[in-house]
Amino acid sequence: GQNIDQPTEMTATEGAIVQINCTYQTSGFNGLFWYQQHAGEAPTFLSYNVLDGLEEKGRFSSFLSRSKGYSYLLLKELQMKDSASYLCAVRPGNTDKLIFGTGTRLQVFP
Amino acid sequence: DTGVSQDPRHKITKRGQNVTFRCDPISEHNRLYWYRQTLGQGPEFLTYFQNEAQLEKSRLLSDRFSAERPKGSFSTLEIQRTEQGDSAMYLCASSFTGGRTYNEQFFGPGTRLTVL
């Protein structure tokens, strides 16, 4: 079966750092994606990992450990506009579909 | 705006009626995907196309759902005999497989369906 787990909600303070974890169990693995989704809007692509290690892109970084079935998204220097849902998605082997987790709703407070 | 577009943005219908949604992908994107999202959940895969060929369809998709991409450009998703459980946001995404290796999917704004 396919299973992706991430926390339902997190809170953080403006200017702080927050780490959103994601664990997965899928039939095959061909990449992990993080998307950001503001309420009522479409998901927008943030990052992609297919090899173990850290990918950094500005204030956002994403880490992958394939042996542990684990990823995290790290957001630095949080801003109020970062309040959104963060979706972890895995592309299983031999398909181009994405399997999404339920999303982590992040609230950033002043 | 050259992003993915969907029409209509909102649809309210009565149980038992048929509805059809349209998706226009980013120009030259050869892959097109349909997902469904309910409140508090992540998107759930429905089906995807490469050009006009439907490559995969979710086993969760009943026979009431059908999707087409007749000329390899826009796509339609039809739901027949709608049920209240069909109420959701229907998201379309597109990608270009000839570009970057990770083939990111670009999502449209979605069509929100409410079945009364």
PDB file of C-alpha atoms in Angstrom:
ATOM      1  CA  GLY A   1       0.000   0.000   0.000  1.00  0.00           C
ATOM      2  CA  GLN A   2       0.876   3.663  -0.183  1.00  0.00           C
ATOM      3  CA  ASN A   3       1.142   5.715   2.986  1.00  0.00           C
ATOM      4  CA  ILE A   4       2.494   9.183   3.616  1.00  0.00           C
ATOM      5  CA  ASP A   5       2.453  10.704   7.083  1.00  0.00           C
ATOM      6  CA  GLN A   6       3.024  14.282   8.135  1.00  0.00           C
ATOM      7  CA  PRO A   7       1.856  16.304  11.136  1.00  0.00           C
ATOM      8  CA  THR A   8      -1.535  17.910  10.783  1.00  0.00           C
ATOM      9  CA  GLU A   9      -0.706  21.304  12.241  1.00  0.00           C
ATOM     10  CA  MET A  10       2.288  23.311  13.382  1.00  0.00           C
ATOM     11  CA  THR A  11       2.761  26.816  14.730  1.00  0.00           C
ATOM     12  CA  ALA A  12       5.816  29.031  14.707  1.00  0.00           C
ATOM     13  CA  THR A  13       6.880  32.626  15.261  1.00  0.00           C
ATOM     14  CA  GLU A  14       7.866  35.115  12.611  1.00  0.00           C
ATOM     15  CA  GLY A  15      11.629  35.017  12.024  1.00  0.00           C
ATOM     16  CA  ALA A  16      12.011  31.519  13.462  1.00  0.00           C
ATOM     17  CA  ILE A  17      12.925  28.210  11.819  1.00  0.00           C
ATOM     18  CA  VAL A  18      10.465  25.340  11.436  1.00  0.00           C
ATOM     19  CA  GLN A  19      10.957  21.752  10.270  1.00  0.00           C
ATOM     20  CA  ILE A  20       8.072  19.781   8.781  1.00  0.00           C
ATOM     21  CA  ASN A  21       8.621  16.033   8.721  1.00  0.00           C
ATOM     22  CA  CYS A  22       7.255  13.477   6.293  1.00  0.00           C
ATOM     23  CA  THR A  23       7.538   9.696   6.367  1.00  0.00           C
ATOM     24  CA  TYR A  24       6.462   7.475   3.520  1.00  0.00           C
ATOM     25  CA  GLN A  25       5.887   3.876   2.550  1.00  0.00           C
ATOM     26  CA  THR A  26       5.246   3.386  -1.142  1.00  0.00           C
ATOM     27  CA  SER A  27       5.563   0.677  -3.754  1.00  0.00           C
ATOM     28  CA  GLY A  28       8.708   1.974  -5.395  1.00  0.00           C
ATOM     29  CA  PHE A  29      10.213   5.429  -5.235  1.00  0.00           C
ATOM     30  CA  ASN A  30      10.997   7.900  -7.975  1.00  0.00           C
ATOM     31  CA  GLY A  31      11.194  11.213  -6.175  1.00  0.00           C
ATOM     32  CA  LEU A  32       9.670  13.253  -3.363  1.00  0.00           C
ATOM     33  CA  PHE A  33       8.101  16.666  -3.817  1.00  0.00           C
ATOM     34  CA  TRP A  34       7.083  19.434  -1.443  1.00  0.00           C
ATOM     35  CA  TYR A  35       4.288  21.781  -2.426  1.00  0.00           C
ATOM     36  CA  GLN A  36       2.901  24.874  -0.691  1.00  0.00           C
ATOM     37  CA  GLN A  37      -0.836  25.510  -0.751  1.00  0.00           C
ATOM     38  CA  HIS A  38      -2.465  28.678   0.551  1.00  0.00           C
ATOM     39  CA  ALA A  39      -6.101  28.383   1.558  1.00  0.00           C
ATOM     40  CA  GLY A  40      -8.356  28.259  -1.484  1.00  0.00           C
ATOM     41  CA  GLU A  41      -5.465  28.243  -3.928  1.00  0.00           C
ATOM     42  CA  ALA A  42      -3.633  25.697  -6.060  1.00  0.00           C
ATOM     43  CA  PRO A  43      -0.541  23.873  -4.774  1.00  0.00           C
ATOM     44  CA  THR A  44       2.738  25.438  -5.934  1.00  0.00           C
ATOM     45  CA  PHE A  45       5.993  23.516  -6.281  1.00  0.00           C
ATOM     46  CA  LEU A  46       8.686  24.100  -3.664  1.00  0.00           C
ATOM     47  CA  SER A  47      11.291  21.360  -3.921  1.00  0.00           C
ATOM     48  CA  TYR A  48      12.242  17.944  -5.234  1.00  0.00           C
ATOM     49  CA  ASN A  49      14.515  15.229  -3.848  1.00  0.00           C
ATOM     50  CA  VAL A  50      15.371  11.920  -5.444  1.00  0.00           C
ATOM     51  CA  LEU A  51      18.842  11.280  -3.967  1.00  0.00           C
ATOM     52  CA  ASP A  52      19.748  11.298  -0.282  1.00  0.00           C
ATOM     53  CA  GLY A  53      20.786  14.609   1.118  1.00  0.00           C
ATOM     54  CA  LEU A  54      19.848  18.237   1.421  1.00  0.00           C
ATOM     55  CA  GLU A  55      18.571  20.504  -1.360  1.00  0.00           C
ATOM     56  CA  GLU A  56      18.661  24.203  -0.549  1.00  0.00           C
ATOM     57  CA  LYS A  57      16.637  26.859  -2.305  1.00  0.00           C
ATOM     58  CA  GLY A  58      16.685  30.258  -0.636  1.00  0.00           C
ATOM     59  CA  ARG A  59      14.840  30.162   2.696  1.00  0.00           C
ATOM     60  CA  PHE A  60      13.580  26.649   2.000  1.00  0.00           C
ATOM     61  CA  SER A  61      15.558  23.404   2.213  1.00  0.00           C
ATOM     62  CA  SER A  62      14.439  19.818   1.818  1.00  0.00           C
ATOM     63  CA  PHE A  63      16.135  16.658   3.021  1.00  0.00           C
ATOM     64  CA  LEU A  64      15.679  13.045   1.984  1.00  0.00           C
ATOM     65  CA  SER A  65      16.742   9.694   3.450  1.00  0.00           C
ATOM     66  CA  ARG A  66      15.527   6.918   1.185  1.00  0.00           C
ATOM     67  CA  SER A  67      16.640   4.126   3.529  1.00  0.00           C
ATOM     68  CA  LYS A  68      14.497   5.603   6.308  1.00  0.00           C
ATOM     69  CA  GLY A  69      11.601   6.644   4.089  1.00  0.00           C
ATOM     70  CA  TYR A  70      11.928  10.119   5.557  1.00  0.00           C
ATOM     71  CA  SER A  71      12.015  13.703   4.387  1.00  0.00           C
ATOM     72  CA  TYR A  72      11.767  17.108   5.963  1.00  0.00           C
ATOM     73  CA  LEU A  73      11.133  20.623   4.749  1.00  0.00           C
ATOM     74  CA  LEU A  74      13.025  23.346   6.579  1.00  0.00           C
ATOM     75  CA  LEU A  75      11.748  26.904   6.454  1.00  0.00           C
ATOM     76  CA  LYS A  76      14.062  29.638   7.736  1.00  0.00           C
ATOM     77  CA  GLU A  77      13.398  33.275   8.626  1.00  0.00           C
ATOM     78  CA  LEU A  78       9.685  32.651   8.717  1.00  0.00           C
ATOM     79  CA  GLN A  79       7.386  35.325   7.345  1.00  0.00           C
ATOM     80  CA  MET A  80       3.676  35.780   7.859  1.00  0.00           C
ATOM     81  CA  LYS A  81       3.086  34.851   4.214  1.00  0.00           C
ATOM     82  CA  ASP A  82       4.514  31.394   4.934  1.00  0.00           C
ATOM     83  CA  SER A  83       1.268  30.531   6.726  1.00  0.00           C
ATOM     84  CA  ALA A  84      -0.071  27.798   4.448  1.00  0.00           C
ATOM     85  CA  SER A  85      -0.411  24.048   4.089  1.00  0.00           C
ATOM     86  CA  TYR A  86       2.707  22.119   3.098  1.00  0.00           C
ATOM     87  CA  LEU A  87       2.129  18.968   1.127  1.00  0.00           C
ATOM     88  CA  CYS A  88       4.576  16.081   0.941  1.00  0.00           C
ATOM     89  CA  ALA A  89       4.125  13.966  -2.204  1.00  0.00           C
ATOM     90  CA  VAL A  90       5.884  10.856  -3.451  1.00  0.00           C
ATOM     91  CA  ARG A  91       6.128   9.612  -7.015  1.00  0.00           C
ATOM     92  CA  PRO A  92       6.115   5.809  -6.794  1.00  0.00           C
ATOM     93  CA  GLY A  93       8.033   3.696  -9.277  1.00  0.00           C
ATOM     94  CA  ASN A  94       6.791   3.162 -12.841  1.00  0.00           C
ATOM     95  CA  THR A  95       4.213   5.926 -12.760  1.00  0.00           C
ATOM     96  CA  ASP A  96       4.086   9.680 -12.993  1.00  0.00           C
ATOM     97  CA  LYS A  97       1.245  10.175 -10.507  1.00  0.00           C
ATOM     98  CA  LEU A  98       1.892  11.789  -7.136  1.00  0.00           C
ATOM     99  CA  ILE A  99       0.724  10.344  -3.838  1.00  0.00           C
ATOM    100  CA  PHE A 100       0.116  13.178  -1.396  1.00  0.00           C
ATOM    101  CA  GLY A 101       0.085  13.291   2.357  1.00  0.00           C
ATOM    102  CA  THR A 102      -2.734  15.090   4.129  1.00  0.00           C
ATOM    103  CA  GLY A 103      -0.649  18.248   4.398  1.00  0.00           C
ATOM    104  CA  THR A 104       0.724  20.177   7.363  1.00  0.00           C
ATOM    105  CA  ARG A 105      -1.041  23.421   8.138  1.00  0.00           C
ATOM    106  CA  LEU A 106       1.545  25.937   9.342  1.00  0.00           C
ATOM    107  CA  GLN A 107       0.503  29.070  11.166  1.00  0.00           C
ATOM    108  CA  VAL A 108       3.083  31.806  11.625  1.00  0.00           C
ATOM    109  CA  PHE A 109       2.428  34.278  14.435  1.00  0.00           C
ATOM    110  CA  PRO A 110       3.965  37.730  14.865  1.00  0.00           C
TER     111      PRO A 110
ATOM    112  CA  ASP B   1      -1.450  34.383 -17.881  1.00  0.00           C
ATOM    113  CA  THR B   2       0.176  31.221 -19.251  1.00  0.00           C
ATOM    114  CA  GLY B   3      -0.563  28.931 -16.325  1.00  0.00           C
ATOM    115  CA  VAL B   4      -2.988  26.023 -16.117  1.00  0.00           C
ATOM    116  CA  SER B   5      -6.592  27.204 -16.367  1.00  0.00           C
ATOM    117  CA  GLN B   6      -9.773  25.450 -15.332  1.00  0.00           C
ATOM    118  CA  ASP B   7     -13.392  26.167 -16.064  1.00  0.00           C
ATOM    119  CA  PRO B   8     -15.717  26.627 -14.303  1.00  0.00           C
ATOM    120  CA  ARG B   9     -14.170  27.691 -11.014  1.00  0.00           C
ATOM    121  CA  HIS B  10     -17.295  26.786  -9.096  1.00  0.00           C
ATOM    122  CA  LYS B  11     -20.143  24.412  -9.877  1.00  0.00           C
ATOM    123  CA  ILE B  12     -23.232  23.705  -7.812  1.00  0.00           C
ATOM    124  CA  THR B  13     -25.426  20.862  -8.978  1.00  0.00           C
ATOM    125  CA  LYS B  14     -28.172  18.610  -7.724  1.00  0.00           C
ATOM    126  CA  ARG B  15     -27.616  14.977  -6.968  1.00  0.00           C
ATOM    127  CA  GLY B  16     -28.084  12.838 -10.049  1.00  0.00           C
ATOM    128  CA  GLN B  17     -27.055  15.494 -12.548  1.00  0.00           C
ATOM    129  CA  ASN B  18     -24.065  15.206 -14.878  1.00  0.00           C
ATOM    130  CA  VAL B  19     -21.249  17.755 -14.768  1.00  0.00           C
ATOM    131  CA  THR B  20     -18.263  18.412 -17.015  1.00  0.00           C
ATOM    132  CA  PHE B  21     -15.105  20.328 -16.179  1.00  0.00           C
ATOM    133  CA  ARG B  22     -12.472  21.641 -18.540  1.00  0.00           C
ATOM    134  CA  CYS B  23      -8.729  22.028 -18.080  1.00  0.00           C
ATOM    135  CA  ASP B  24      -6.336  23.897 -20.350  1.00  0.00           C
ATOM    136  CA  PRO B  25      -2.722  22.964 -19.581  1.00  0.00           C
ATOM    137  CA  ILE B  26       0.349  25.098 -20.026  1.00  0.00           C
ATOM    138  CA  SER B  27       1.105  25.303 -23.715  1.00  0.00           C
ATOM    139  CA  GLU B  28       3.378  22.480 -24.946  1.00  0.00           C
ATOM    140  CA  HIS B  29       2.993  20.465 -21.747  1.00  0.00           C
ATOM    141  CA  ASN B  30       2.515  16.879 -22.880  1.00  0.00           C
ATOM    142  CA  ARG B  31       1.242  15.433 -19.593  1.00  0.00           C
ATOM    143  CA  LEU B  32      -2.014  16.339 -17.911  1.00  0.00           C
ATOM    144  CA  TYR B  33      -3.265  15.083 -14.535  1.00  0.00           C
ATOM    145  CA  TRP B  34      -6.521  15.194 -12.614  1.00  0.00           C
ATOM    146  CA  TYR B  35      -6.686  15.120  -8.822  1.00  0.00           C
ATOM    147  CA  ARG B  36      -9.486  15.535  -6.304  1.00  0.00           C
ATOM    148  CA  GLN B  37      -9.059  17.304  -2.979  1.00  0.00           C
ATOM    149  CA  THR B  38     -11.428  17.434  -0.036  1.00  0.00           C
ATOM    150  CA  LEU B  39     -11.140  19.788   2.925  1.00  0.00           C
ATOM    151  CA  GLY B  40      -8.182  19.037   5.157  1.00  0.00           C
ATOM    152  CA  GLN B  41      -6.786  16.391   2.826  1.00  0.00           C
ATOM    153  CA  GLY B  42      -4.066  16.302   0.220  1.00  0.00           C
ATOM    154  CA  PRO B  43      -4.894  15.900  -3.464  1.00  0.00           C
ATOM    155  CA  GLU B  44      -5.935  12.387  -4.488  1.00  0.00           C
ATOM    156  CA  PHE B  45      -4.858  11.105  -7.894  1.00  0.00           C
ATOM    157  CA  LEU B  46      -7.610  10.374 -10.429  1.00  0.00           C
ATOM    158  CA  THR B  47      -5.995   9.945 -13.848  1.00  0.00           C
ATOM    159  CA  TYR B  48      -3.312  11.239 -16.178  1.00  0.00           C
ATOM    160  CA  PHE B  49      -2.619  11.580 -19.884  1.00  0.00           C
ATOM    161  CA  GLN B  50       0.399  11.789 -22.103  1.00  0.00           C
ATOM    162  CA  ASN B  51      -0.747  13.716 -25.144  1.00  0.00           C
ATOM    163  CA  GLU B  52      -4.136  12.124 -25.964  1.00  0.00           C
ATOM    164  CA  ALA B  53      -3.407   8.727 -24.379  1.00  0.00           C
ATOM    165  CA  GLN B  54      -4.816   8.015 -20.922  1.00  0.00           C
ATOM    166  CA  LEU B  55      -1.913   6.284 -19.193  1.00  0.00           C
ATOM    167  CA  GLU B  56      -3.352   5.540 -15.763  1.00  0.00           C
ATOM    168  CA  LYS B  57      -6.667   5.711 -13.968  1.00  0.00           C
ATOM    169  CA  SER B  58      -7.154   5.334 -10.221  1.00  0.00           C
ATOM    170  CA  ARG B  59      -8.920   2.205  -9.055  1.00  0.00           C
ATOM    171  CA  LEU B  60     -10.866   4.490  -6.741  1.00  0.00           C
ATOM    172  CA  LEU B  61     -12.468   6.123  -9.739  1.00  0.00           C
ATOM    173  CA  SER B  62     -15.908   4.696 -10.355  1.00  0.00           C
ATOM    174  CA  ASP B  63     -17.433   4.172 -13.785  1.00  0.00           C
ATOM    175  CA  ARG B  64     -19.325   7.428 -13.310  1.00  0.00           C
ATOM    176  CA  PHE B  65     -16.094   9.331 -13.925  1.00  0.00           C
ATOM    177  CA  SER B  66     -14.586   9.705 -17.382  1.00  0.00           C
ATOM    178  CA  ALA B  67     -11.818  11.903 -18.699  1.00  0.00           C
ATOM    179  CA  GLU B  68     -10.684  12.731 -22.205  1.00  0.00           C
ATOM    180  CA  ARG B  69      -7.921  14.663 -23.896  1.00  0.00           C
ATOM    181  CA  PRO B  70      -8.964  14.298 -27.524  1.00  0.00           C
ATOM    182  CA  LYS B  71      -6.322  16.392 -29.274  1.00  0.00           C
ATOM    183  CA  GLY B  72      -3.610  16.233 -26.693  1.00  0.00           C
ATOM    184  CA  SER B  73      -4.277  19.775 -25.543  1.00  0.00           C
ATOM    185  CA  PHE B  74      -7.246  20.560 -23.248  1.00  0.00           C
ATOM    186  CA  SER B  75      -8.955  17.866 -21.192  1.00  0.00           C
ATOM    187  CA  THR B  76     -12.461  17.308 -19.854  1.00  0.00           C
ATOM    188  CA  LEU B  77     -13.545  15.429 -16.751  1.00  0.00           C
ATOM    189  CA  GLU B  78     -17.154  14.288 -16.659  1.00  0.00           C
ATOM    190  CA  ILE B  79     -19.011  12.987 -13.631  1.00  0.00           C
ATOM    191  CA  GLN B  80     -22.304  11.273 -14.335  1.00  0.00           C
ATOM    192  CA  ARG B  81     -25.143  10.881 -11.833  1.00  0.00           C
ATOM    193  CA  THR B  82     -23.375  13.002  -9.231  1.00  0.00           C
ATOM    194  CA  GLU B  83     -23.531  12.025  -5.562  1.00  0.00           C
ATOM    195  CA  GLN B  84     -23.013  14.167  -2.485  1.00  0.00           C
ATOM    196  CA  GLY B  85     -19.719  12.385  -1.894  1.00  0.00           C
ATOM    197  CA  ASP B  86     -18.422  13.841  -5.152  1.00  0.00           C
ATOM    198  CA  SER B  87     -18.312  17.303  -3.575  1.00  0.00           C
ATOM    199  CA  ALA B  88     -14.670  18.328  -3.661  1.00  0.00           C
ATOM    200  CA  MET B  89     -12.114  20.532  -5.387  1.00  0.00           C
ATOM    201  CA  TYR B  90     -11.068  19.038  -8.719  1.00  0.00           C
ATOM    202  CA  LEU B  91      -7.507  20.012  -9.573  1.00  0.00           C
ATOM    203  CA  CYS B  92      -5.829  19.756 -12.928  1.00  0.00           C
ATOM    204  CA  ALA B  93      -2.057  19.826 -13.390  1.00  0.00           C
ATOM    205  CA  SER B  94       0.299  19.637 -16.337  1.00  0.00           C
ATOM    206  CA  SER B  95       3.971  18.890 -16.899  1.00  0.00           C
ATOM    207  CA  PHE B  96       6.559  18.677 -19.640  1.00  0.00           C
ATOM    208  CA  THR B  97       8.577  15.482 -19.668  1.00  0.00           C
ATOM    209  CA  GLY B  98      11.253  16.801 -21.994  1.00  0.00           C
ATOM    210  CA  GLY B  99      12.561  19.344 -19.510  1.00  0.00           C
ATOM    211  CA  ARG B 100      14.079  18.960 -16.085  1.00  0.00           C
ATOM    212  CA  THR B 101      14.432  15.407 -14.831  1.00  0.00           C
ATOM    213  CA  TYR B 102      12.002  15.832 -11.978  1.00  0.00           C
ATOM    214  CA  ASN B 103       9.064  16.725 -14.185  1.00  0.00           C
ATOM    215  CA  GLU B 104       7.274  19.007 -11.729  1.00  0.00           C
ATOM    216  CA  GLN B 105       3.541  19.285 -12.012  1.00  0.00           C
ATOM    217  CA  PHE B 106       1.994  22.750 -12.290  1.00  0.00           C
ATOM    218  CA  PHE B 107      -1.477  22.988 -10.817  1.00  0.00           C
ATOM    219  CA  GLY B 108      -4.471  24.985 -11.939  1.00  0.00           C
ATOM    220  CA  PRO B 109      -6.798  26.896  -9.571  1.00  0.00           C
ATOM    221  CA  GLY B 110      -9.286  24.029  -9.427  1.00  0.00           C
ATOM    222  CA  THR B 111     -13.027  23.609  -9.903  1.00  0.00           C
ATOM    223  CA  ARG B 112     -14.993  23.472  -6.663  1.00  0.00           C
ATOM    224  CA  LEU B 113     -17.957  21.114  -7.016  1.00  0.00           C
ATOM    225  CA  THR B 114     -20.863  21.159  -4.579  1.00  0.00           C
ATOM    226  CA  VAL B 115     -23.504  18.468  -4.954  1.00  0.00           C
ATOM    227  CA  LEU B 116     -26.759  19.268  -3.141  1.00  0.00           C
TER     228      LEU B 116
END
